[in-house]
Structure formats: structure tokens, C-alpha cells
Amino acid sequence: MKEWRKSGKFALISLMCAAALTGGCTSGSTPEETEDDTTNLTVVGFSEVGAESDWRVANTESMKATFTESNGYELLFDDAKQKQENQIAAIRNFILQEVNYIVVDPVVEDGWEGVLQEAKDADIPVIVVDRMVKTDEDLFTAWVGSDFYEEGQKATVWLENYLEEQGRVHERIDILHVQGTEGSSAQIGRTKSLLEAIEVHGSWRLIGSVQGEFTQAKTYEVVRDVLETGSIPDVIYCENDNSMLGALQALDEKNISHGVDGRVIVISFDASKPGLEECKAGRINLDVECNPDHGPRVEAIIRQIEAGETPEKYCYVEETCFEPQELTQEFIDSRGY
Ligand code: GZL
């Protein structure tokens, strides 16, 4: 089930991305020391989605650890609390402050044309990170992030293989789908893969699609409500680890077993530390990685632009997925997030 890791496409994308990130980095001598050295800093305005998940916290940490004064940057950071209007206001503020670069992780894909046109008119390069915007691609300089559809495909291919190994190919499989923030690229891609797989597998049945909003609290509520109807799914497909934690909380409350040898198969996304801990313990069956460490990747793009180079328009990061038997505490502790 790890075919995609060896697939040509994967190798090509990884090479392109690696080339873009390494080839694009320039020696870039550090600015001359002056009496007021802050004038030499490259000012980066970053509009972050919020702090809704462990993934998001790790992503913020990566950006803040990269864009430091010692690295030659002044970072203007804005937490939008998952509201697009806050992101638009932050970007307008960055324009007023005449930052050198605007970086945005867009909470949803729609509604960005106006403010990105304002940034273009102000001649400020925009780098989109993690999630995607649905606009004319002339309105941003580059995007770096994950292939969410591919992440979903990894999950559904794994489920198909797992059910085959369990001798359950023709058995009816009831699936409860816990969606992430509606309209976000991560939700759109992971949902698309699941719905396509259900379409293809006649014995798979979607018994519900609930809004988990990428948070543990919301997911606990909506999964608890489903379980209280007496319905017990065969599979719960959670679009991130914090949602998975909420689903496990609801299942545990009802004494419904889950994960390896459990009643309910649980699939999650992010492969954050909390998610991998649950996976290693066998409480879930699969955790699909979504890499949050975008700080260095965004900086590599900025360095390319500073060096007069043209960065790749789209750069997909390489990711994998994890089953319980593959995980050790040493490996989990060795990961930065
Ligand atoms: C995915 C990212 C998603 C994560 C969630 O790249 O946008 O947002 O999967 C996070 O954990 O909230």
C-alpha cells in the first residue's frame, strides 16, 4: 500500500520541490550592520488561519522560528481566529505598512480576488501557504502546501486494502465522515477523495457527513449526537487529528471500541504528535501526514525572489502515512511537530 511513495509522479514532484527549495536558496550575504539595523530587515506580513488545531500551532511555530530578526526578517503576525474578514483586514494593514512580502494561509478558497488585487496594485508579492485560493494565479507569486486530494486517496486506498486483508470486501461498510472547515482546501481535497471512493465501492455507505471544524470540541459534540441515535459506523473518517480526538472521546464515552481489533476503524489526517500517539497505541488505524513545517519553504521562495529568480508557482511537499505497527516512541519524539 506504499506504491505512491515510489511512483514517478511523487519522485518528480519531490524533486521539483526540493530543487526549488535548495536550488532557489542563495548565499545571500547578510545585510551590512548599521547603527539602526532594523532598517535592513525584510518585513513579512503573515496572515495565519487561527489556532484551531495542533497542526496549526506547529505551522505558526515554524513560521515564527523562521522569520526572526537574526535571520534578517521582521515578522508581522496576525491570527485571524478562522475568520476570512480578519485575514482580509490584516492583508490591508500589511499593504498600508508597505511590507516587503505578504504570506497568507487562506481559511477558505473563495473570496480573495479583491484584496489580492490590492496587494498586486501595491506591488507587494503574495505567497500563499498550506491551503489554496481560488483566484487568477497572477494574483499570487507562489503557493507551497499539501496535495489534500492525494492525502485522501492514501486513506481510501489504505481502507480498501485493509478491508481486503480483513476479508470484508463485499460486506456493507458504514462510513461516518467528519469534515474539516467547510470550503478550506484541506476539507475539499480530503472530502473529494472519500466521496469518489464511496462511489466506486458499492458496499461502502456514507451514513453521515458532520461538521467537525478541525476541532476536538466540535467533533466530540457531533459524533456524540450520531452515536446517541444508536448508529455505530464501521469507519470514522476524521479530516484532522483534533477531530479524531473528539471522535475517540465520544466513542470511549459509549464504550465503543475503535482502532486495531476495535469495532470502529478510525482514519485521521495530520500525523501530529497527539495523532501519532493514538496511532502507536492502536486506538486509530491510520494517520495520514500533512506537514506543517512551512516556514523554511516559504523563506526559500522569498530568497529566490530576493535573488531575482522566479520560484515554482506550485510546490507540493512530500508526505506519507502511518499505521500503528510502524510507529515507535523514539520516532514520534524525533519529529518536530
Ligand atoms: C492542512 C491544514 C489543516 C489541518 C488542520 O494543511 O490547513 O488545518 O489539517 C488545520 O489540522 O486546522
Coordinates of C-alpha atoms and ligand atoms in Angstrom, one line a residue:
M1 CA 0.0 0.0 0.0
K2 CA 3.0 2.3 -0.1
E3 CA 3.1 2.2 -4.0
W4 CA 2.7 6.0 -4.3
R5 CA 5.9 6.6 -2.5
K6 CA 7.8 5.0 -5.4
S7 CA 5.5 6.5 -8.0
G8 CA 7.2 8.6 -10.7
K9 CA 4.8 11.4 -10.0
F10 CA 5.8 11.6 -6.4
A11 CA 9.5 11.5 -7.3
L12 CA 9.1 14.2 -9.9
I13 CA 7.1 16.5 -7.5
S14 CA 9.6 15.9 -4.7
L15 CA 12.5 16.6 -7.0
M16 CA 10.8 19.8 -8.3
C17 CA 10.0 21.0 -4.8
A18 CA 13.4 20.1 -3.4
A19 CA 15.1 21.7 -6.4
A20 CA 13.0 24.8 -5.9
L21 CA 13.8 24.9 -2.2
T22 CA 17.5 24.1 -2.4
G23 CA 18.4 25.4 -5.9
G24 CA 16.5 28.6 -5.2
C25 CA 18.2 29.4 -1.9
T26 CA 21.0 32.0 -2.5
S27 CA 24.1 32.6 -0.3
G28 CA 22.5 36.0 0.2
S29 CA 25.1 37.9 2.3
T30 CA 23.5 39.1 5.5
P31 CA 22.8 42.9 5.4
E32 CA 25.6 45.2 6.5
E33 CA 25.5 46.0 10.2
T34 CA 24.3 49.6 10.6
E35 CA 23.5 51.8 13.6
D36 CA 19.8 51.0 13.2
D37 CA 19.9 47.5 11.8
T38 CA 16.1 47.1 11.7
T39 CA 16.1 49.2 8.5
N40 CA 17.8 46.3 6.8
L41 CA 15.2 43.7 7.8
T42 CA 12.9 42.1 5.2
V43 CA 9.4 42.8 6.5
V44 CA 7.0 39.8 6.1
G45 CA 3.3 40.1 6.9
F46 CA 1.8 36.7 7.7
S47 CA -1.9 36.1 8.0
E48 CA -2.5 32.8 9.8
V49 CA -5.8 31.0 9.9
G50 CA -6.0 30.7 13.6
A51 CA -5.0 28.3 16.4
E52 CA -7.7 25.7 15.9
S53 CA -5.5 22.6 15.9
D54 CA -2.2 21.1 16.9
W55 CA -1.3 21.3 13.2
R56 CA -2.0 25.0 13.1
V57 CA 0.1 25.6 16.3
A58 CA 3.0 23.8 14.7
N59 CA 2.6 25.7 11.5
T60 CA 2.7 29.0 13.4
E61 CA 5.8 27.9 15.3
S62 CA 7.5 27.0 12.1
M63 CA 6.8 30.5 10.6
K64 CA 7.8 32.3 13.7
A65 CA 11.0 30.3 14.1
T66 CA 12.0 31.1 10.5
F67 CA 11.2 34.8 10.2
T68 CA 13.3 36.1 13.0
E69 CA 15.4 39.2 13.3
S70 CA 18.6 37.1 13.5
N71 CA 17.6 35.6 10.1
G72 CA 17.1 39.2 8.7
Y73 CA 13.3 39.5 9.0
E74 CA 10.7 41.4 10.8
L75 CA 7.6 39.3 11.1
L76 CA 4.2 41.0 11.4
F77 CA 2.0 38.1 12.5
D78 CA -1.8 38.1 12.6
D79 CA -4.1 35.3 14.0
A80 CA -7.4 35.5 12.1
K81 CA -9.3 33.3 14.5
Q82 CA -10.6 31.3 11.5
K83 CA -12.4 34.4 10.1
Q84 CA -11.8 35.4 6.5
E85 CA -12.7 39.0 7.2
N86 CA -9.9 39.2 9.7
Q87 CA -7.5 37.9 7.1
I88 CA -8.6 40.5 4.6
A89 CA -8.2 43.3 7.2
A90 CA -4.7 42.0 8.1
I91 CA -3.6 41.9 4.5
R92 CA -4.9 45.5 4.0
N93 CA -2.9 46.5 7.1
F94 CA 0.2 44.9 5.7
I95 CA -0.3 46.9 2.5
L96 CA -0.6 50.1 4.5
Q97 CA 2.6 49.2 6.3
E98 CA 4.3 48.6 2.9
V99 CA 5.7 45.2 4.0
N100 CA 8.1 43.5 1.6
Y101 CA 6.1 40.3 1.4
I102 CA 2.6 39.1 2.3
V103 CA 2.2 35.5 3.2
V104 CA -1.4 34.1 3.7
D105 CA -2.8 30.8 4.7
P106 CA -6.3 31.2 3.4
V107 CA -9.0 29.9 5.8
V108 CA -11.2 29.1 2.7
E109 CA -10.6 29.1 -1.0
D110 CA -13.1 31.7 -2.2
G111 CA -13.3 35.5 -1.7
W112 CA -9.7 36.6 -2.2
E113 CA -9.8 38.4 -5.6
G114 CA -10.3 41.9 -4.3
V115 CA -7.7 42.1 -1.6
L116 CA -5.1 40.2 -3.6
Q117 CA -5.6 42.7 -6.4
E118 CA -5.0 45.5 -3.9
A119 CA -1.7 43.8 -2.9
K120 CA -0.8 43.4 -6.6
D121 CA -1.6 47.1 -7.2
A122 CA 0.7 47.9 -4.3
D123 CA 3.4 45.8 -5.9
I124 CA 3.8 43.5 -2.9
P125 CA 4.4 39.8 -3.7
V126 CA 1.9 37.4 -2.1
I127 CA 2.9 33.9 -1.2
V128 CA 0.1 31.5 -0.4
V129 CA 0.9 28.7 2.0
D130 CA -0.8 25.5 3.1
R131 CA -4.4 26.0 1.8
M132 CA -5.2 27.4 -1.7
V133 CA -7.0 30.4 -3.0
K134 CA -9.4 30.2 -6.0
T135 CA -8.3 33.2 -7.9
D136 CA -6.4 34.1 -11.1
E137 CA -3.0 32.8 -10.4
D138 CA -1.5 36.2 -11.4
L139 CA -2.7 37.4 -8.1
F140 CA -0.1 35.5 -6.1
T141 CA 3.6 34.8 -6.8
A142 CA 3.8 31.2 -5.4
W143 CA 2.0 28.6 -3.4
V144 CA 3.5 25.9 -1.2
G145 CA 1.5 23.2 0.6
S146 CA 0.0 19.8 0.6
D147 CA -1.9 17.8 -2.0
F148 CA -5.1 17.2 0.1
Y149 CA -6.7 15.1 -2.6
E150 CA -3.7 12.8 -2.6
E151 CA -3.9 12.6 1.2
G152 CA -7.5 11.4 0.9
Q153 CA -6.5 8.9 -1.8
K154 CA -3.9 7.4 0.5
A155 CA -6.6 7.0 3.1
T156 CA -9.1 5.4 0.8
V157 CA -6.5 3.1 -0.8
W158 CA -5.4 2.0 2.6
L159 CA -9.0 1.3 3.7
E160 CA -9.6 -0.8 0.5
N161 CA -6.5 -2.9 1.2
Y162 CA -7.3 -3.2 4.9
L163 CA -10.8 -4.4 4.3
E164 CA -9.5 -6.9 1.8
E165 CA -7.0 -8.2 4.4
Q166 CA -9.9 -8.5 6.8
G167 CA -12.0 -10.5 4.3
R168 CA -14.6 -7.8 4.3
V169 CA -14.5 -6.8 0.6
H170 CA -18.2 -7.5 0.0
E171 CA -19.5 -6.5 3.4
R172 CA -21.5 -3.3 3.8
I173 CA -19.3 -0.7 5.3
D174 CA -21.0 2.2 7.0
I175 CA -18.8 5.4 7.0
L176 CA -19.2 8.5 9.2
H177 CA -17.4 11.4 7.6
V178 CA -16.2 14.2 9.9
Q179 CA -15.4 17.2 7.7
G180 CA -12.9 20.0 8.4
T181 CA -13.6 23.7 8.0
E182 CA -16.1 23.8 5.1
G183 CA -14.6 25.4 2.0
S184 CA -11.0 25.0 3.1
S185 CA -8.6 23.3 0.7
A186 CA -7.9 20.5 3.2
Q187 CA -11.6 19.8 3.6
I188 CA -12.3 20.0 -0.2
G189 CA -9.5 17.6 -1.2
R190 CA -9.9 15.0 1.6
T191 CA -13.7 15.0 1.1
K192 CA -13.4 14.6 -2.7
S193 CA -11.3 11.5 -2.3
L194 CA -13.6 9.9 0.2
L195 CA -16.8 10.6 -1.9
E196 CA -15.1 9.3 -5.0
A197 CA -14.1 6.1 -3.2
I198 CA -17.6 5.6 -1.8
E199 CA -18.9 6.0 -5.4
V200 CA -16.5 3.3 -6.6
H201 CA -17.1 0.8 -3.8
G202 CA -20.6 -0.4 -4.0
S203 CA -20.6 -1.9 -0.5
W204 CA -19.3 1.4 1.2
R205 CA -22.2 3.5 2.5
L206 CA -21.9 7.1 3.8
I207 CA -24.2 7.2 6.9
G208 CA -23.4 10.8 7.7
S209 CA -21.3 13.8 7.0
V210 CA -20.9 16.1 10.0
Q211 CA -19.0 19.3 10.6
G212 CA -16.1 18.9 12.9
E213 CA -14.4 22.2 12.0
F214 CA -11.0 20.7 12.7
T215 CA -11.5 20.9 16.4
Q216 CA -11.9 18.3 19.2
A217 CA -14.7 20.0 21.0
K218 CA -17.0 20.4 17.9
T219 CA -16.3 16.9 16.7
Y220 CA -17.0 15.4 20.1
E221 CA -20.4 17.1 20.0
V222 CA -21.4 16.0 16.5
V223 CA -20.1 12.4 16.8
R224 CA -21.8 12.0 20.3
D225 CA -25.1 13.1 18.7
V226 CA -24.7 10.5 15.9
L227 CA -23.9 7.7 18.4
E228 CA -26.9 8.7 20.6
T229 CA -29.2 7.8 17.6
G230 CA -27.9 4.2 18.1
S231 CA -26.0 4.3 14.9
I232 CA -22.5 2.8 15.1
P233 CA -20.3 3.4 12.0
D234 CA -17.8 0.8 10.8
V235 CA -15.4 3.6 9.8
I236 CA -15.0 7.2 11.1
Y237 CA -13.0 9.3 8.6
C238 CA -11.8 12.4 10.5
E239 CA -10.2 15.2 8.4
N240 CA -7.7 16.1 11.1
D241 CA -6.2 14.8 14.4
N242 CA -8.1 17.1 16.6
S243 CA -11.3 16.0 15.2
M244 CA -10.2 12.4 15.6
L245 CA -9.5 13.1 19.3
G246 CA -13.1 14.4 19.7
A247 CA -14.5 11.3 17.9
L248 CA -12.5 8.9 20.2
Q249 CA -13.8 10.9 23.2
A250 CA -17.4 10.2 22.1
L251 CA -16.7 6.5 21.3
D252 CA -15.0 6.0 24.7
E253 CA -17.9 7.6 26.5
K254 CA -20.2 5.0 24.9
N255 CA -17.6 2.1 25.5
I256 CA -17.4 1.5 21.7
S257 CA -14.1 0.0 20.8
H258 CA -12.0 1.5 18.0
G259 CA -8.7 1.2 16.1
V260 CA -6.8 -2.1 15.8
D261 CA -9.1 -5.0 16.7
G262 CA -11.8 -2.4 17.6
R263 CA -15.4 -2.2 16.4
V264 CA -14.8 1.1 14.6
I265 CA -12.0 1.7 12.1
V266 CA -10.6 5.3 12.6
I267 CA -8.7 7.2 9.9
S268 CA -7.2 10.6 10.6
F269 CA -5.1 13.3 9.0
D270 CA -2.1 15.5 10.1
A271 CA 0.1 12.9 11.8
S272 CA 0.6 15.5 14.6
K273 CA 2.2 14.3 17.9
P274 CA -1.2 13.7 19.6
G275 CA -2.4 11.8 16.5
L276 CA 0.7 9.6 16.2
E277 CA 0.5 8.8 20.0
E278 CA -3.1 7.5 19.4
C279 CA -2.0 5.6 16.3
K280 CA 1.0 4.0 18.0
A281 CA -1.3 2.9 20.9
G282 CA -3.6 1.2 18.2
R283 CA -6.5 3.4 19.1
I284 CA -6.7 4.5 15.5
N285 CA -5.8 2.6 12.3
L286 CA -4.2 5.2 10.1
D287 CA -2.8 8.7 10.3
V288 CA -2.1 10.5 7.0
E289 CA 0.7 13.0 7.3
C290 CA 0.1 16.7 6.5
N291 CA 3.4 18.5 7.0
P292 CA 3.1 21.9 8.8
D293 CA 6.7 22.9 8.7
H294 CA 6.3 25.6 6.0
G295 CA 8.5 28.3 7.5
P296 CA 11.7 27.2 5.7
R297 CA 9.8 26.5 2.5
V298 CA 8.3 30.0 2.4
E299 CA 11.6 31.5 3.2
A300 CA 13.2 29.6 0.3
I301 CA 10.7 31.2 -2.0
I302 CA 11.4 34.7 -0.6
R303 CA 15.2 34.1 -1.1
Q304 CA 14.6 33.1 -4.7
I305 CA 12.6 36.3 -5.3
E306 CA 15.3 38.4 -3.5
A307 CA 17.9 36.8 -5.8
G308 CA 15.8 37.8 -8.8
E309 CA 14.8 34.3 -9.6
T310 CA 11.3 33.1 -10.4
P311 CA 10.0 30.5 -7.9
E312 CA 7.9 27.5 -8.9
K313 CA 4.3 28.6 -9.0
Y314 CA 3.1 25.5 -7.1
C315 CA 5.3 23.4 -4.8
Y316 CA 3.8 20.3 -3.2
V317 CA 5.5 18.9 -0.1
E318 CA 6.3 15.2 0.2
E319 CA 4.2 13.4 2.8
T320 CA 3.5 9.8 3.9
C321 CA 1.1 8.0 6.2
F322 CA 1.4 5.9 9.4
E323 CA 0.0 2.6 10.7
P324 CA 0.3 1.6 14.4
Q325 CA 2.9 -1.1 13.8
E326 CA 5.3 1.3 12.1
L327 CA 5.5 3.7 15.0
T328 CA 7.9 3.9 17.9
Q329 CA 8.1 6.5 20.7
E330 CA 11.6 7.4 19.6
F331 CA 10.3 8.2 16.1
I332 CA 7.4 10.2 17.4
D333 CA 9.7 12.2 19.8
S334 CA 12.1 12.8 17.0
R335 CA 9.6 14.7 14.9
G336 CA 9.4 18.5 15.3
Y337 CA 5.6 18.5 15.5
Ligands
GZL1 C1 -4.0 21.3 6.4 C2 -4.4 22.4 7.3 C3 -5.5 21.9 8.2 C4 -5.0 20.8 9.1 C5 -5.8 21.0 10.3 O1 -2.9 21.7 5.6 O2 -4.9 23.5 6.6 O3 -5.9 23.0 9.0 O4 -5.2 19.5 8.5 C6 -5.7 22.5 10.4 O5 -5.4 20.4 11.4 O6 -6.6 23.1 11.2

